[in-house]
mmCIF file of C-alpha atoms in Angstrom:
data_model
loop_
_atom_site.group_PDB
_atom_site.id
_atom_site.type_symbol
_atom_site.label_atom_id
_atom_site.label_comp_id
_atom_site.label_asym_id
_atom_site.label_seq_id
_atom_site.Cartn_x
_atom_site.Cartn_y
_atom_site.Cartn_z
ATOM 1 C CA UNK A 131 -120.738 5.147 11.397
ATOM 2 C CA UNK A 132 -120.658 1.738 13.386
ATOM 3 C CA UNK A 133 -122.349 -1.182 11.463
ATOM 4 C CA UNK A 134 -125.885 -2.032 13.024
ATOM 5 C CA UNK A 135 -125.677 -4.724 15.630
ATOM 6 C CA UNK A 136 -126.793 -8.235 14.363
ATOM 7 C CA UNK A 137 -130.033 -9.479 15.485
ATOM 8 C CA UNK A 138 -129.426 -12.043 18.218
ATOM 9 C CA UNK A 139 -132.988 -13.185 19.239
ATOM 10 C CA UNK A 140 -133.483 -16.821 18.319
ATOM 11 C CA UNK A 141 -136.808 -16.189 16.889
ATOM 12 C CA UNK A 142 -135.407 -13.585 14.546
ATOM 13 C CA UNK A 143 -133.309 -16.181 12.898
ATOM 14 C CA UNK A 144 -134.989 -19.326 13.238
ATOM 15 C CA UNK A 145 -138.561 -20.963 13.208
ATOM 16 C CA UNK A 146 -139.305 -23.574 15.859
ATOM 17 C CA UNK A 147 -140.841 -26.922 14.656
ATOM 18 C CA UNK A 148 -141.562 -30.132 16.402
ATOM 19 C CA UNK A 149 -139.956 -31.693 19.565
ATOM 20 C CA UNK A 150 -137.171 -33.993 19.102
ATOM 21 C CA UNK A 151 -136.113 -34.945 22.490
ATOM 22 C CA UNK A 152 -136.053 -33.767 26.281
ATOM 23 C CA UNK A 153 -133.690 -33.563 29.149
ATOM 24 C CA UNK A 154 -133.913 -32.277 32.850
ATOM 25 C CA UNK A 155 -133.329 -28.726 31.830
ATOM 26 C CA UNK A 156 -133.657 -28.631 28.168
ATOM 27 C CA UNK A 157 -135.664 -29.581 25.239
ATOM 28 C CA UNK A 158 -134.286 -30.448 21.513
ATOM 29 C CA UNK A 159 -136.609 -29.169 18.708
ATOM 30 C CA UNK A 160 -136.163 -29.063 14.986
ATOM 31 C CA UNK A 161 -135.804 -25.430 13.560
ATOM 32 C CA UNK A 162 -135.653 -23.877 10.245
ATOM 33 C CA UNK A 163 -133.215 -20.940 9.620
ATOM 34 C CA UNK A 164 -135.237 -18.417 8.096
ATOM 35 C CA UNK A 165 -132.610 -16.964 5.758
ATOM 36 C CA UNK A 166 -131.471 -20.180 4.075
ATOM 37 C CA UNK A 167 -134.395 -22.659 4.988
ATOM 38 C CA UNK A 168 -131.809 -25.003 6.280
ATOM 39 C CA UNK A 169 -132.952 -27.377 9.089
ATOM 40 C CA UNK A 170 -131.101 -27.724 12.384
ATOM 41 C CA UNK A 171 -131.666 -29.070 15.772
ATOM 42 C CA UNK A 172 -131.970 -26.670 18.545
ATOM 43 C CA UNK A 173 -131.229 -27.299 22.051
ATOM 44 C CA UNK A 174 -133.056 -25.118 24.088
ATOM 45 C CA UNK A 175 -131.797 -24.715 27.785
ATOM 46 C CA UNK A 176 -134.126 -23.254 30.464
ATOM 47 C CA UNK A 177 -131.442 -21.189 32.250
ATOM 48 C CA UNK A 178 -133.821 -20.144 35.137
ATOM 49 C CA UNK A 179 -133.159 -23.676 36.325
ATOM 50 C CA UNK A 180 -129.596 -23.624 36.237
ATOM 51 C CA UNK A 181 -127.029 -23.194 39.066
ATOM 52 C CA UNK A 182 -123.826 -21.113 38.553
ATOM 53 C CA UNK A 183 -121.982 -24.353 37.981
ATOM 54 C CA UNK A 184 -124.490 -25.515 35.451
ATOM 55 C CA UNK A 185 -123.847 -22.120 33.569
ATOM 56 C CA UNK A 186 -120.185 -22.932 33.635
ATOM 57 C CA UNK A 187 -120.837 -26.437 32.113
ATOM 58 C CA UNK A 188 -123.039 -24.883 29.519
ATOM 59 C CA UNK A 189 -120.229 -22.273 28.438
ATOM 60 C CA UNK A 190 -117.986 -25.120 28.407
ATOM 61 C CA UNK A 191 -119.860 -27.188 26.143
ATOM 62 C CA UNK A 192 -120.615 -24.389 23.509
ATOM 63 C CA UNK A 193 -116.894 -23.421 23.754
ATOM 64 C CA UNK A 194 -115.578 -27.112 22.947
ATOM 65 C CA UNK A 195 -118.235 -27.623 20.156
ATOM 66 C CA UNK A 196 -117.257 -24.326 18.471
ATOM 67 C CA UNK A 197 -113.762 -25.535 17.880
ATOM 68 C CA UNK A 198 -114.667 -29.014 16.555
ATOM 69 C CA UNK A 199 -115.312 -29.203 12.898
ATOM 70 C CA UNK A 200 -115.261 -32.943 11.445
ATOM 71 C CA UNK A 201 -117.707 -34.819 9.271
ATOM 72 C CA UNK A 202 -118.006 -37.464 12.114
ATOM 73 C CA UNK A 203 -118.980 -34.916 14.808
ATOM 74 C CA UNK A 204 -122.365 -33.280 15.208
ATOM 75 C CA UNK A 205 -121.530 -29.699 14.626
ATOM 76 C CA UNK A 206 -122.547 -26.594 16.470
ATOM 77 C CA UNK A 207 -123.642 -23.798 14.075
ATOM 78 C CA UNK A 208 -124.898 -21.190 16.487
ATOM 79 C CA UNK A 209 -125.245 -20.222 20.285
ATOM 80 C CA UNK A 210 -127.622 -17.700 21.268
ATOM 81 C CA UNK A 211 -128.140 -16.361 24.924
ATOM 82 C CA UNK A 212 -131.332 -14.714 25.838
ATOM 83 C CA UNK A 213 -132.866 -13.666 29.324
ATOM 84 C CA UNK A 214 -134.284 -17.148 30.190
ATOM 85 C CA UNK A 215 -133.015 -19.266 27.615
ATOM 86 C CA UNK A 216 -129.879 -20.463 25.912
ATOM 87 C CA UNK A 217 -130.071 -21.870 22.342
ATOM 88 C CA UNK A 218 -127.475 -24.182 20.853
ATOM 89 C CA UNK A 219 -128.068 -24.806 17.181
ATOM 90 C CA UNK A 220 -126.630 -28.209 15.894
ATOM 91 C CA UNK A 221 -126.639 -30.387 12.751
ATOM 92 C CA UNK A 222 -129.903 -31.948 12.471
ATOM 93 C CA UNK A 223 -129.110 -35.699 12.459
ATOM 94 C CA UNK A 224 -132.036 -37.844 11.270
ATOM 95 C CA UNK A 225 -130.623 -41.455 11.166
ATOM 96 C CA UNK A 226 -131.032 -42.276 14.756
ATOM 97 C CA UNK A 227 -128.579 -44.412 16.725
ATOM 98 C CA UNK A 228 -125.864 -46.425 15.081
ATOM 99 C CA UNK A 229 -126.655 -49.597 17.182
ATOM 100 C CA UNK A 230 -130.444 -49.337 16.197
ATOM 101 C CA UNK A 231 -129.485 -49.038 12.497
ATOM 102 C CA UNK A 232 -127.092 -52.079 12.689
ATOM 103 C CA UNK A 233 -130.044 -54.524 13.795
ATOM 104 C CA UNK A 234 -132.323 -53.115 11.035
ATOM 105 C CA UNK A 235 -129.610 -54.129 8.355
ATOM 106 C CA UNK A 236 -129.994 -57.215 6.145
ATOM 107 C CA UNK A 237 -126.229 -58.033 6.217
ATOM 108 C CA UNK A 238 -123.579 -57.132 9.051
ATOM 109 C CA UNK A 239 -120.081 -58.322 9.059
ATOM 110 C CA UNK A 240 -116.886 -57.850 10.964
ATOM 111 C CA UNK A 241 -115.864 -55.507 8.055
ATOM 112 C CA UNK A 242 -118.817 -53.340 8.835
ATOM 113 C CA UNK A 243 -117.856 -53.250 12.599
ATOM 114 C CA UNK A 244 -114.421 -52.020 11.327
ATOM 115 C CA UNK A 245 -115.941 -49.227 9.305
ATOM 116 C CA UNK A 246 -118.130 -48.138 12.237
ATOM 117 C CA UNK A 247 -115.280 -48.026 14.840
ATOM 118 C CA UNK A 248 -112.995 -46.275 12.178
ATOM 119 C CA UNK A 249 -115.580 -43.423 12.028
ATOM 120 C CA UNK A 250 -115.747 -43.281 15.858
ATOM 121 C CA UNK A 251 -111.994 -43.170 16.120
ATOM 122 C CA UNK A 252 -111.778 -40.520 13.416
ATOM 123 C CA UNK A 253 -114.036 -38.272 15.502
ATOM 124 C CA UNK A 254 -112.143 -39.045 18.722
ATOM 125 C CA UNK A 255 -108.768 -38.345 17.094
ATOM 126 C CA UNK A 256 -110.129 -34.841 15.930
ATOM 127 C CA UNK A 257 -111.261 -34.271 19.388
ATOM 128 C CA UNK A 258 -107.753 -35.261 20.987
ATOM 129 C CA UNK A 259 -105.942 -33.184 18.328
ATOM 130 C CA UNK A 260 -107.816 -30.294 19.672
ATOM 131 C CA UNK A 261 -107.355 -30.851 23.267
ATOM 132 C CA UNK A 262 -110.823 -32.267 23.916
ATOM 133 C CA UNK A 263 -111.733 -35.399 25.903
ATOM 134 C CA UNK A 264 -115.218 -36.534 25.291
ATOM 135 C CA UNK A 265 -115.605 -38.661 28.506
ATOM 136 C CA UNK A 266 -118.926 -40.061 27.546
ATOM 137 C CA UNK A 267 -118.465 -42.297 24.549
ATOM 138 C CA UNK A 268 -121.393 -44.733 24.494
ATOM 139 C CA UNK A 269 -123.966 -46.152 21.945
ATOM 140 C CA UNK A 270 -126.547 -43.467 22.876
ATOM 141 C CA UNK A 271 -124.070 -40.669 21.533
ATOM 142 C CA UNK A 272 -123.223 -42.490 18.175
ATOM 143 C CA UNK A 273 -125.714 -41.173 15.595
ATOM 144 C CA UNK A 274 -126.099 -41.404 11.985
ATOM 145 C CA UNK A 275 -126.477 -38.298 9.693
ATOM 146 C CA UNK A 276 -129.426 -39.591 7.847
ATOM 147 C CA UNK A 277 -131.436 -42.766 7.132
ATOM 148 C CA UNK A 278 -129.465 -43.242 3.750
ATOM 149 C CA UNK A 279 -127.383 -46.305 3.283
ATOM 150 C CA UNK A 280 -123.825 -45.690 4.231
ATOM 151 C CA UNK A 281 -124.579 -42.413 6.134
ATOM 152 C CA UNK A 282 -121.832 -41.068 8.294
ATOM 153 C CA UNK A 283 -121.425 -41.903 12.006
ATOM 154 C CA UNK A 284 -121.733 -38.746 14.155
ATOM 155 C CA UNK A 285 -120.363 -38.295 17.736
ATOM 156 C CA UNK A 286 -122.767 -36.165 19.929
ATOM 157 C CA UNK A 287 -123.266 -34.759 23.130
ATOM 158 C CA UNK A 288 -120.310 -32.954 24.537
ATOM 159 C CA UNK A 289 -121.884 -32.049 27.759
ATOM 160 C CA UNK A 290 -119.217 -33.922 29.916
ATOM 161 C CA UNK A 291 -116.338 -33.139 27.530
ATOM 162 C CA UNK A 292 -113.184 -31.202 28.975
ATOM 163 C CA UNK A 293 -110.344 -29.395 27.583
ATOM 164 C CA UNK A 294 -106.819 -30.697 28.358
ATOM 165 C CA UNK A 295 -103.298 -29.431 27.277
ATOM 166 C CA UNK A 296 -101.374 -32.066 25.338
ATOM 167 C CA UNK A 297 -100.929 -35.521 27.048
ATOM 168 C CA UNK A 298 -101.393 -33.941 30.394
ATOM 169 C CA UNK A 299 -103.409 -36.143 33.029
ATOM 170 C CA UNK A 300 -105.048 -34.932 36.175
ATOM 171 C CA UNK A 301 -108.237 -35.704 38.232
ATOM 172 C CA UNK A 302 -110.849 -34.075 36.368
ATOM 173 C CA UNK A 303 -113.888 -35.617 38.343
ATOM 174 C CA UNK A 304 -115.693 -38.743 38.264
ATOM 175 C CA UNK A 305 -117.658 -38.568 34.963
ATOM 176 C CA UNK A 306 -118.992 -40.907 32.387
ATOM 177 C CA UNK A 307 -121.309 -43.901 32.076
ATOM 178 C CA UNK A 308 -120.558 -46.875 34.304
ATOM 179 C CA UNK A 309 -120.116 -49.700 31.786
ATOM 180 C CA UNK A 310 -117.731 -47.457 29.706
ATOM 181 C CA UNK A 311 -115.633 -46.066 32.647
ATOM 182 C CA UNK A 312 -111.901 -46.690 32.366
ATOM 183 C CA UNK A 313 -109.975 -48.102 35.303
ATOM 184 C CA UNK A 314 -108.044 -45.065 36.022
ATOM 185 C CA UNK A 315 -111.297 -43.210 36.625
ATOM 186 C CA UNK A 316 -112.575 -45.781 38.702
ATOM 187 C CA UNK A 317 -109.534 -45.728 40.894
ATOM 188 C CA UNK A 318 -109.817 -41.999 41.076
ATOM 189 C CA UNK A 319 -106.276 -41.508 39.555
ATOM 190 C CA UNK A 320 -105.232 -38.872 37.163
ATOM 191 C CA UNK A 321 -106.577 -39.288 33.630
ATOM 192 C CA UNK A 322 -106.464 -37.790 30.146
ATOM 193 C CA UNK A 323 -107.334 -38.617 26.403
ATOM 194 C CA UNK A 324 -107.052 -42.408 27.063
ATOM 195 C CA UNK A 325 -110.159 -42.731 28.722
ATOM 196 C CA UNK A 326 -111.969 -42.148 25.470
ATOM 197 C CA UNK A 327 -109.943 -45.112 23.965
ATOM 198 C CA UNK A 328 -111.058 -47.414 26.542
ATOM 199 C CA UNK A 329 -114.669 -46.621 25.938
ATOM 200 C CA UNK A 330 -114.005 -47.273 22.181
ATOM 201 C CA UNK A 331 -112.673 -50.537 23.098
ATOM 202 C CA UNK A 332 -115.872 -51.456 25.024
ATOM 203 C CA UNK A 333 -117.981 -50.116 21.959
ATOM 204 C CA UNK A 334 -115.898 -52.318 19.535
ATOM 205 C CA UNK A 335 -116.327 -55.418 21.596
ATOM 206 C CA UNK A 336 -120.171 -54.767 21.440
ATOM 207 C CA UNK A 337 -120.047 -54.057 17.780
ATOM 208 C CA UNK A 338 -118.583 -57.563 17.240
ATOM 209 C CA UNK A 339 -120.567 -59.830 19.368
ATOM 210 C CA UNK A 340 -123.692 -57.744 20.593
ATOM 211 C CA UNK A 341 -122.806 -57.610 24.406
ATOM 212 C CA UNK A 342 -120.311 -55.838 26.524
ATOM 213 C CA UNK A 343 -116.874 -57.113 27.973
ATOM 214 C CA UNK A 344 -117.778 -56.105 31.362
ATOM 215 C CA UNK A 345 -121.124 -56.762 32.993
ATOM 216 C CA UNK A 346 -122.470 -57.488 36.431
ATOM 217 C CA UNK A 347 -125.760 -56.506 38.095
ATOM 218 C CA UNK A 348 -123.680 -55.815 41.185
ATOM 219 C CA UNK A 349 -122.027 -52.447 40.928
ATOM 220 C CA UNK A 350 -118.810 -53.321 42.920
ATOM 221 C CA UNK A 351 -118.206 -56.556 40.972
ATOM 222 C CA UNK A 352 -118.722 -54.643 37.770
ATOM 223 C CA UNK A 353 -116.069 -52.094 38.939
ATOM 224 C CA UNK A 354 -113.895 -54.823 39.998
ATOM 225 C CA UNK A 355 -113.933 -56.461 36.482
ATOM 226 C CA UNK A 356 -113.056 -53.037 34.770
ATOM 227 C CA UNK A 357 -110.242 -52.146 37.147
ATOM 228 C CA UNK A 358 -108.739 -55.734 36.655
ATOM 229 C CA UNK A 359 -109.277 -55.586 32.831
ATOM 230 C CA UNK A 360 -110.988 -59.010 33.415
ATOM 231 C CA UNK A 361 -112.732 -59.691 29.999
ATOM 232 C CA UNK A 362 -112.560 -62.847 27.646
ATOM 233 C CA UNK A 363 -113.507 -64.088 24.372
ATOM 234 C CA UNK A 364 -115.904 -66.795 24.918
ATOM 235 C CA UNK A 365 -116.627 -69.589 22.314
ATOM 236 C CA UNK A 366 -118.434 -70.031 20.003
ATOM 237 C CA UNK A 367 -119.188 -66.376 19.161
ATOM 238 C CA UNK A 368 -115.633 -65.143 19.366
ATOM 239 C CA UNK A 369 -114.283 -68.120 17.356
ATOM 240 C CA UNK A 370 -115.077 -66.535 14.110
ATOM 241 C CA UNK A 371 -113.689 -63.250 14.901
ATOM 242 C CA UNK A 372 -110.285 -62.532 13.268
ATOM 243 C CA UNK A 373 -107.303 -62.341 15.588
ATOM 244 C CA UNK A 374 -106.490 -58.863 14.270
ATOM 245 C CA UNK A 375 -109.891 -57.695 15.705
ATOM 246 C CA UNK A 376 -109.173 -59.022 19.068
ATOM 247 C CA UNK A 377 -105.600 -57.539 18.904
ATOM 248 C CA UNK A 378 -106.896 -54.148 18.376
ATOM 249 C CA UNK A 379 -109.607 -54.707 21.320
ATOM 250 C CA UNK A 380 -106.600 -55.774 23.604
ATOM 251 C CA UNK A 381 -104.656 -52.527 22.923
ATOM 252 C CA UNK A 382 -107.574 -50.528 23.651
ATOM 253 C CA UNK A 383 -108.639 -52.238 26.706
ATOM 254 C CA UNK A 384 -105.109 -52.095 28.224
ATOM 255 C CA UNK A 385 -105.497 -51.213 31.990
ATOM 256 C CA UNK A 386 -102.298 -49.045 32.117
ATOM 257 C CA UNK A 387 -103.464 -45.853 30.285
ATOM 258 C CA UNK A 388 -99.662 -45.029 29.422
ATOM 259 C CA UNK A 389 -99.669 -48.358 27.394
ATOM 260 C CA UNK A 390 -102.993 -48.019 25.823
ATOM 261 C CA UNK A 391 -103.141 -47.248 21.958
ATOM 262 C CA UNK A 392 -103.895 -43.701 21.003
ATOM 263 C CA UNK A 393 -106.656 -42.856 18.373
ATOM 264 C CA UNK A 394 -103.973 -42.119 15.849
ATOM 265 C CA UNK A 395 -102.368 -45.299 16.297
ATOM 266 C CA UNK A 396 -105.589 -47.288 16.361
ATOM 267 C CA UNK A 397 -106.435 -45.851 12.771
ATOM 268 C CA UNK A 398 -103.275 -47.329 11.378
ATOM 269 C CA UNK A 399 -104.078 -50.591 12.917
ATOM 270 C CA UNK A 400 -104.266 -53.396 9.988
ATOM 271 C CA UNK A 401 -107.797 -54.249 10.969
ATOM 272 C CA UNK A 402 -108.918 -50.667 10.351
ATOM 273 C CA UNK A 403 -106.731 -49.341 7.485
ATOM 274 C CA UNK A 404 -106.547 -52.715 5.625
ATOM 275 C CA UNK A 405 -110.063 -54.100 6.278
ATOM 276 C CA UNK A 406 -110.545 -55.367 2.960
ATOM 277 C CA UNK A 407 -107.588 -57.695 3.361
ATOM 278 C CA UNK A 408 -107.789 -58.368 6.974
ATOM 279 C CA UNK A 409 -111.430 -58.127 8.346
ATOM 280 C CA UNK A 410 -113.997 -61.108 7.704
ATOM 281 C CA UNK A 411 -116.980 -60.276 5.554
ATOM 282 C CA UNK A 412 -118.954 -63.258 6.903
ATOM 283 C CA UNK A 413 -122.448 -62.165 8.058
ATOM 284 C CA UNK A 414 -122.873 -62.154 11.936
ATOM 285 C CA UNK A 415 -126.573 -62.978 12.616
ATOM 286 C CA UNK A 416 -125.701 -63.962 16.229
ATOM 287 C CA UNK A 417 -124.225 -60.591 16.711
ATOM 288 C CA UNK A 418 -127.229 -58.921 15.389
ATOM 289 C CA UNK A 419 -129.664 -60.922 17.558
ATOM 290 C CA UNK A 420 -127.608 -60.148 20.693
ATOM 291 C CA UNK A 421 -127.426 -56.442 19.834
ATOM 292 C CA UNK A 422 -131.317 -56.389 19.480
ATOM 293 C CA UNK A 423 -131.494 -57.573 23.202
ATOM 294 C CA UNK A 424 -128.879 -55.223 24.262
ATOM 295 C CA UNK A 425 -130.664 -52.358 22.648
ATOM 296 C CA UNK A 426 -133.863 -53.281 24.228
ATOM 297 C CA UNK A 427 -132.237 -53.534 27.673
ATOM 298 C CA UNK A 428 -130.726 -50.042 27.353
ATOM 299 C CA UNK A 429 -134.111 -48.416 26.182
ATOM 300 C CA UNK A 430 -136.091 -50.233 28.880
ATOM 301 C CA UNK A 431 -133.972 -49.202 31.691
ATOM 302 C CA UNK A 432 -133.738 -45.730 30.437
ATOM 303 C CA UNK A 433 -137.587 -45.388 30.152
ATOM 304 C CA UNK A 434 -138.128 -46.997 33.527
ATOM 305 C CA UNK A 435 -136.015 -44.073 35.256
ATOM 306 C CA UNK A 436 -137.453 -41.458 33.097
ATOM 307 C CA UNK A 437 -140.907 -42.668 34.008
ATOM 308 C CA UNK A 438 -140.136 -42.731 37.659
ATOM 309 C CA UNK A 439 -138.936 -39.114 37.508
ATOM 310 C CA UNK A 440 -141.778 -37.898 35.503
ATOM 311 C CA UNK A 441 -144.232 -39.253 37.727
ATOM 312 C CA UNK A 442 -142.612 -37.808 40.819
ATOM 313 C CA UNK A 443 -142.539 -34.261 39.520
ATOM 314 C CA UNK A 444 -138.728 -34.503 39.407
ATOM 315 C CA UNK A 445 -137.277 -30.951 39.763
ATOM 316 C CA UNK A 446 -133.935 -29.299 39.143
ATOM 317 C CA UNK A 447 -132.973 -29.718 42.646
ATOM 318 C CA UNK A 448 -134.012 -33.263 43.074
ATOM 319 C CA UNK A 449 -131.560 -35.788 44.232
ATOM 320 C CA UNK A 450 -131.314 -39.455 43.701
ATOM 321 C CA UNK A 451 -129.969 -41.562 46.455
ATOM 322 C CA UNK A 452 -129.477 -45.176 47.007
ATOM 323 C CA UNK A 453 -131.152 -46.660 49.969
ATOM 324 C CA UNK A 454 -129.020 -46.974 53.166
ATOM 325 C CA UNK A 455 -126.325 -44.667 51.754
ATOM 326 C CA UNK A 456 -125.799 -41.084 52.727
ATOM 327 C CA UNK A 457 -124.102 -39.926 49.571
ATOM 328 C CA UNK A 458 -125.802 -38.394 46.583
ATOM 329 C CA UNK A 459 -125.431 -38.269 42.958
ATOM 330 C CA UNK A 460 -126.890 -35.909 40.435
ATOM 331 C CA UNK A 461 -128.039 -38.744 37.841
ATOM 332 C CA UNK A 462 -128.101 -42.488 38.393
ATOM 333 C CA UNK A 463 -129.708 -45.582 37.194
ATOM 334 C CA UNK A 464 -128.485 -49.207 36.855
ATOM 335 C CA UNK A 465 -124.843 -50.180 36.603
ATOM 336 C CA UNK A 466 -124.302 -49.683 32.832
ATOM 337 C CA UNK A 467 -126.155 -47.185 30.865
ATOM 338 C CA UNK A 468 -126.713 -43.625 32.332
ATOM 339 C CA UNK A 469 -124.184 -40.789 32.327
ATOM 340 C CA UNK A 470 -122.911 -39.590 35.794
ATOM 341 C CA UNK A 471 -120.830 -36.628 36.746
ATOM 342 C CA UNK A 472 -119.627 -35.942 40.126
ATOM 343 C CA UNK A 473 -118.621 -32.256 39.957
ATOM 344 C CA UNK A 474 -120.387 -31.191 43.054
ATOM 345 C CA UNK A 475 -117.976 -32.692 45.542
ATOM 346 C CA UNK A 476 -118.286 -31.967 49.176
ATOM 347 C CA UNK A 477 -115.893 -30.626 51.627
ATOM 348 C CA UNK A 478 -115.241 -32.029 55.105
ATOM 349 C CA UNK A 479 -114.973 -29.927 58.289
ATOM 350 C CA UNK A 480 -111.173 -29.468 57.310
ATOM 351 C CA UNK A 481 -112.007 -28.191 54.011
ATOM 352 C CA UNK A 482 -110.843 -31.282 52.226
ATOM 353 C CA UNK A 483 -112.511 -32.276 49.067
ATOM 354 C CA UNK A 484 -114.192 -35.725 49.394
ATOM 355 C CA UNK A 485 -114.203 -37.375 46.005
ATOM 356 C CA UNK A 486 -115.293 -40.962 47.343
ATOM 357 C CA UNK A 487 -119.032 -40.157 47.908
ATOM 358 C CA UNK A 488 -120.382 -41.080 44.347
ATOM 359 C CA UNK A 489 -122.924 -43.900 44.499
ATOM 360 C CA UNK A 490 -124.437 -45.356 41.313
ATOM 361 C CA UNK A 491 -127.585 -47.413 42.222
ATOM 362 C CA UNK A 492 -127.665 -50.866 41.134
ATOM 363 C CA UNK A 493 -131.253 -51.415 40.052
ATOM 364 C CA UNK A 494 -134.061 -48.844 39.231
ATOM 365 C CA UNK A 495 -136.029 -50.427 42.125
ATOM 366 C CA UNK A 496 -133.508 -49.356 44.690
ATOM 367 C CA UNK A 497 -133.811 -45.876 43.694
ATOM 368 C CA UNK A 498 -135.861 -43.342 45.683
ATOM 369 C CA UNK A 499 -136.671 -39.825 44.565
ATOM 370 C CA UNK A 500 -136.145 -36.963 47.195
ATOM 371 C CA UNK A 501 -137.710 -33.736 46.250
ATOM 372 C CA UNK A 502 -137.981 -30.515 47.962
ATOM 373 C CA UNK A 503 -141.217 -29.434 49.455
ATOM 374 C CA UNK A 504 -143.294 -27.318 46.960
ATOM 375 C CA UNK A 505 -144.323 -23.686 47.720
ATOM 376 C CA UNK A 506 -147.696 -22.397 46.380
ATOM 377 C CA UNK A 507 -145.842 -20.968 43.519
ATOM 378 C CA UNK A 508 -144.375 -24.202 42.349
ATOM 379 C CA UNK A 509 -147.729 -26.071 42.334
ATOM 380 C CA UNK A 510 -148.399 -27.282 38.631
ATOM 381 C CA UNK A 511 -151.191 -25.655 36.816
ATOM 382 C CA UNK A 512 -153.689 -27.716 34.896
ATOM 383 C CA UNK A 513 -151.801 -27.246 31.550
ATOM 384 C CA UNK A 514 -148.545 -28.385 33.276
ATOM 385 C CA UNK A 515 -150.264 -31.465 34.679
ATOM 386 C CA UNK A 516 -151.728 -32.306 31.254
ATOM 387 C CA UNK A 517 -148.326 -32.028 29.536
ATOM 388 C CA UNK A 518 -146.914 -34.312 32.230
ATOM 389 C CA UNK A 519 -149.572 -36.810 31.806
ATOM 390 C CA UNK A 520 -148.979 -36.824 27.972
ATOM 391 C CA UNK A 521 -145.222 -37.284 28.657
ATOM 392 C CA UNK A 522 -146.015 -40.257 30.988
ATOM 393 C CA UNK A 523 -148.077 -41.758 28.348
ATOM 394 C CA UNK A 524 -145.333 -41.181 25.714
ATOM 395 C CA UNK A 525 -142.768 -42.872 28.008
ATOM 396 C CA UNK A 526 -145.077 -45.803 28.818
ATOM 397 C CA UNK A 527 -145.518 -46.407 25.162
ATOM 398 C CA UNK A 528 -141.594 -46.426 24.911
ATOM 399 C CA UNK A 529 -141.476 -49.108 27.708
ATOM 400 C CA UNK A 530 -144.190 -51.252 26.035
ATOM 401 C CA UNK A 531 -142.151 -50.979 22.698
ATOM 402 C CA UNK A 532 -138.906 -51.950 24.630
ATOM 403 C CA UNK A 533 -140.567 -55.019 26.159
ATOM 404 C CA UNK A 534 -142.170 -56.280 23.055
ATOM 405 C CA UNK A 535 -138.656 -55.930 21.163
ATOM 406 C CA UNK A 536 -137.144 -58.266 23.611
#
């Protein structure tokens, strides 16, 4: 006799608790596994709102996460498909963002930055060994396992991750977050694992001084800086950083991807593997102060866009466009902090794929929301309106908090 089929409904295995976060098509909630009482984070995706392409991406994310098992990566424990919802059950990480934790510390040194980037590189190296390119390394995706001192750094959000064969490079589409995009992606050239190392270089630069190596309010100038690898080490903040730290940054922010250091090589760099001897242990108060402002700007800009979307009843088919431009993108904000993926490329009359139409709006005030006309079935009920008002209030509180913190 065949063994009885295991129960597959999410509610049979897990008890849903409070909400932890929210996205355009999904909500993340704490949940408790009934059989063990272990706590997890459940990403609940409303599949009714997804296109066929979105389904493919969801399957890709789950497939990639299933094969990654590393102490510095948020682990996928379960994947359950139901009629209208898909549930991804991950590690419950409670320590918040790495960058937020750093500014709350009483002491932070170059050696601490070395330990942080080592853990990030360990996670990236594991990805690359398993043929995975993350494509969206940024502060928002670097979390801490818990609030305990010395908690492990965890790499999260594999929504843009892709699978590659060996060191194969190809054009996989325009994807990532503007301030962390590599030159080869911006030039629309074939790329591979090295795009993650470039992003690590940007992150390491920020970890050491609290501001990014590439920055401009103008999108085109920002991209020109990145493509040229035009960054420097201004005085006085960089005067106290060791030459070995700068050397590692230089090898990560090498414009030619074929000459860029790999994750495995970076882990063997003296500033990483011999940090006790090489890295400075002097407290970097200026870095902490700058990082507080950097964090506040990130939060403020993200909250502004989210508020705009919430107040305009942003739907799954809404598009965000820049005034005066005919091209469209799926998600867009300022020039540095929001993830973008240009997968839905258009074809011209000859059937040629046009990959040059991605536009990232320069500032939130230049964004307009274009929503399709609602049918009577789409008009929100009173309960939905109430929920939306509560969401707007919550986001407004985040805005106020971000403003108050600098």
